[in-house]
Coordinates of C-alpha atoms in Angstrom, one line a residue:
M1 CA 0.0 0.0 0.0
E2 CA 1.3 3.4 -1.0
I3 CA 1.4 5.9 1.9
N4 CA 1.6 9.6 1.1
V5 CA 2.1 12.4 3.5
V6 CA 1.1 15.9 2.5
I7 CA 2.4 18.7 4.7
L8 CA 0.7 22.1 4.4
A9 CA 3.3 24.8 4.6
A10 CA 2.1 27.7 2.4
G11 CA 0.9 30.2 5.0
R12 CA 2.4 33.5 5.9
G13 CA 1.0 33.6 9.5
K14 CA 0.1 37.3 9.8
R15 CA 0.0 37.1 13.6
M16 CA 3.7 36.2 13.6
H17 CA 4.3 39.8 12.5
S18 CA 7.2 38.7 10.3
D19 CA 8.0 38.5 6.6
K20 CA 9.3 35.0 7.1
A21 CA 7.1 32.1 6.2
K22 CA 5.5 30.7 9.4
V23 CA 7.0 27.2 9.0
L24 CA 10.5 28.7 8.9
H25 CA 10.4 30.2 12.4
I26 CA 12.8 28.4 14.7
L27 CA 11.8 26.1 17.5
A28 CA 14.6 24.4 19.5
G29 CA 17.2 25.1 17.0
K30 CA 15.5 24.2 13.7
P31 CA 12.5 25.4 11.6
L32 CA 9.0 24.2 12.5
L33 CA 8.7 22.4 9.2
R34 CA 11.8 20.2 9.9
H35 CA 10.3 19.0 13.2
V36 CA 7.3 17.7 11.3
L37 CA 9.5 16.1 8.6
D38 CA 11.7 14.4 11.2
S39 CA 8.6 12.7 12.7
V40 CA 7.4 11.6 9.3
V41 CA 10.7 10.1 8.4
Q42 CA 10.9 8.4 11.8
S43 CA 7.5 6.8 11.1
G44 CA 8.9 5.1 8.1
V45 CA 7.0 7.2 5.4
H46 CA 9.1 8.4 2.5
K47 CA 6.5 9.7 -0.1
I48 CA 6.4 13.3 1.2
Y49 CA 4.7 16.2 -0.5
I50 CA 5.2 19.8 0.8
I51 CA 2.7 22.5 -0.3
Y52 CA 4.5 25.8 -0.1
G53 CA 3.6 29.4 -1.1
H54 CA 4.5 32.3 1.2
G55 CA 8.2 32.6 1.5
G56 CA 8.8 31.2 -1.9
E57 CA 11.9 29.1 -2.5
A58 CA 13.1 29.7 1.0
V59 CA 10.8 26.9 2.2
P60 CA 12.2 24.2 -0.2
Q61 CA 15.7 25.4 0.6
A62 CA 15.1 24.8 4.3
A63 CA 14.4 21.2 3.7
T64 CA 16.9 20.2 1.0
T65 CA 18.2 17.2 3.0
Y66 CA 14.8 15.5 2.9
Q67 CA 13.6 13.5 -0.1
A68 CA 10.4 15.5 -0.5
N69 CA 8.4 16.8 -3.4
F70 CA 7.7 20.6 -3.2
I71 CA 4.5 21.9 -4.8
L72 CA 3.7 25.6 -5.1
Q73 CA 0.2 26.7 -4.1
E74 CA -0.6 30.0 -5.9
P75 CA -3.0 31.5 -5.1
Q76 CA -3.7 30.2 -1.6
L77 CA -7.4 29.4 -1.4
G78 CA -7.6 27.3 1.7
T79 CA -6.6 23.8 3.0
G80 CA -8.7 21.9 0.6
H81 CA -7.2 23.8 -2.3
A82 CA -3.8 23.1 -0.9
V83 CA -4.2 19.4 -0.9
Q84 CA -5.7 19.5 -4.4
Q85 CA -2.3 20.7 -5.6
A86 CA -0.8 17.4 -4.5
I87 CA -3.3 15.0 -6.0
P88 CA -1.9 14.9 -9.6
H89 CA 1.5 14.0 -8.3
M90 CA 0.6 11.1 -5.9
P91 CA 0.0 7.4 -6.5
Q92 CA -3.8 6.9 -6.3
D93 CA -3.7 3.4 -4.6
G94 CA -3.2 3.7 -0.9
V95 CA -3.6 6.3 1.9
T96 CA -2.8 10.0 2.2
L97 CA -2.1 11.6 5.6
V98 CA -2.4 15.4 5.9
L99 CA -0.1 17.2 8.4
Y100 CA 0.7 20.9 9.0
G101 CA 4.0 22.6 9.0
D102 CA 3.0 24.8 11.9
V103 CA 2.1 21.9 14.2
P104 CA 5.6 20.9 14.9
L105 CA 5.3 18.5 17.9
I106 CA 3.4 15.7 16.2
Q107 CA 5.1 12.4 17.1
S108 CA 5.9 9.4 14.9
V109 CA 3.9 7.1 17.1
T110 CA 0.7 9.2 16.5
I111 CA 1.5 9.2 12.7
K112 CA 1.6 5.4 12.8
K113 CA -1.7 5.2 14.6
M114 CA -3.3 7.3 11.9
L115 CA -2.0 5.1 9.1
A116 CA -3.0 1.8 10.7
V117 CA -6.4 1.8 8.9
S118 CA -6.5 1.8 5.1
D119 CA -10.2 1.8 4.2
K120 CA -11.7 4.5 6.4
L121 CA -11.4 8.3 6.9
V122 CA -9.4 8.7 10.1
L123 CA -9.5 12.0 12.0
L124 CA -7.2 13.1 14.8
T125 CA -9.3 14.8 17.4
T126 CA -8.8 15.9 21.0
L127 CA -10.9 17.4 23.9
L128 CA -10.2 21.0 24.9
D129 CA -11.6 23.0 27.8
N130 CA -11.3 26.1 25.6
P131 CA -11.9 25.0 22.0
T132 CA -12.0 28.6 20.6
G133 CA -10.3 28.7 17.2
Y134 CA -10.7 25.0 16.4
G135 CA -13.3 23.3 14.2
R136 CA -15.8 21.4 16.3
I137 CA -16.6 17.7 15.8
E138 CA -20.4 17.3 15.4
R139 CA -21.8 13.8 16.2
D140 CA -25.3 12.4 16.0
N141 CA -27.2 10.7 18.8
Q142 CA -25.4 7.4 18.2
G143 CA -22.0 9.1 18.4
N144 CA -21.3 9.0 14.7
I145 CA -19.5 12.0 13.3
T146 CA -21.7 13.9 10.9
R147 CA -19.4 16.9 10.0
I148 CA -16.8 19.4 11.2
I149 CA -17.9 23.0 11.7
E150 CA -15.1 25.6 11.5
D151 CA -14.9 28.0 14.5
K152 CA -16.0 31.1 12.5
D153 CA -19.1 29.3 11.2
C154 CA -20.3 27.9 14.6
T155 CA -23.6 28.7 16.2
P156 CA -23.5 29.3 20.0
T157 CA -24.6 25.7 20.6
Q158 CA -21.8 24.3 18.3
S159 CA -19.2 26.6 19.9
A160 CA -19.8 24.8 23.2
I161 CA -18.6 21.5 21.8
K162 CA -15.3 20.4 23.4
E163 CA -14.2 17.8 20.9
V164 CA -12.1 19.6 18.2
N165 CA -10.6 18.8 14.9
T166 CA -6.8 19.0 14.8
G167 CA -6.9 19.2 11.0
I168 CA -4.8 16.0 10.8
L169 CA -6.5 13.2 8.9
A170 CA -5.8 10.1 6.8
V171 CA -8.0 9.0 3.9
P172 CA -7.9 6.6 1.0
T173 CA -6.1 8.6 -1.7
R174 CA -8.5 7.8 -4.5
R175 CA -11.6 8.9 -2.5
L176 CA -9.7 12.0 -1.4
G177 CA -9.2 13.1 -5.0
I178 CA -12.9 12.6 -5.7
W179 CA -14.1 14.6 -2.7
L180 CA -11.6 17.4 -3.2
A181 CA -13.0 17.9 -6.7
Q182 CA -16.4 18.5 -5.2
L183 CA -15.4 21.2 -2.7
E184 CA -17.1 24.6 -2.7
N185 CA -16.1 27.8 -1.0
K186 CA -19.5 28.9 0.4
N187 CA -18.3 29.9 3.8
S188 CA -17.4 33.0 5.8
Q189 CA -13.8 32.8 4.6
G190 CA -14.5 32.1 0.9
E191 CA -12.0 29.2 1.1
Y192 CA -12.0 25.6 0.2
Y193 CA -12.0 23.7 3.5
L194 CA -10.4 20.3 3.7
T195 CA -12.7 19.5 6.5
D196 CA -15.7 19.6 4.2
I197 CA -14.8 16.1 2.9
V198 CA -16.0 14.7 6.2
A199 CA -19.7 15.4 5.3
M200 CA -19.0 13.9 1.9
A201 CA -17.6 10.7 3.5
V202 CA -20.8 10.5 5.6
A203 CA -22.9 10.9 2.5
D204 CA -21.0 8.2 0.7
G205 CA -21.3 5.8 3.6
V206 CA -17.5 5.7 4.3
S207 CA -16.7 4.8 7.9
I208 CA -15.1 7.6 10.0
Q209 CA -12.8 6.7 12.8
T210 CA -11.2 9.0 15.3
E211 CA -7.8 8.7 17.0
Q212 CA -6.3 10.8 19.7
P213 CA -2.7 11.9 20.0
V214 CA -0.6 10.2 22.6
H215 CA 0.1 13.7 24.1
E216 CA -2.2 16.7 23.9
W217 CA 0.7 19.0 23.2
E218 CA 1.4 17.2 19.9
V219 CA -1.4 19.0 18.2
I220 CA -0.7 22.6 19.4
G221 CA -0.4 24.9 16.4
I222 CA 1.7 28.0 16.3
N223 CA 0.0 31.1 15.1
S224 CA 1.9 33.8 17.0
K225 CA 5.2 34.5 18.6
A226 CA 3.6 34.0 22.0
Q227 CA 2.5 30.5 21.1
L228 CA 6.0 29.8 19.7
A229 CA 7.5 30.9 23.0
E230 CA 5.1 28.7 24.9

């Protein structure tokens, strides 16, 4: 089975107040992106696709020691649009895992958990006392996931949901390509959300499984210099 890992690394990160691409900010002596890449390599995956944009060629240059494919996203129209850029370059048989270049502490053991299932959509979720800023996991009365609602699109009732989407997911590659082609940008941001494929999986009768990280800090994203310092 072909295993692909797509790392989203195209964002500028306005809240970093820097011209440097967000994934190139330094944590513990190396760029954020390289922390993610090291965990991917340690998990045994070698088909790596990095979607870059802001920062231009500085992003590929920061990861020249890794055997990765670099794909430019221009313009940048959201996470779903970013993953769309990788689809033509990947083998269609197997599974694709989506990671984020600004979530640097993800561990190889969690990556392996996500890739243990080949025929389902697997979401990495976690419970947060303060879920502000994260997409909420909506479930039906039987506990089955029905969709993910982005924070900006939540009603007050949905905002109170504690289970959140980390953005990290694994999905059969062939289905991923079909669902991405159906994405629309009818939301408050005018972007193509990768998370919208969850509702498509439900409609197609594809089983959805959730996994949790071994450590909660693995899924902390960095959106500001204060978060980087923390």
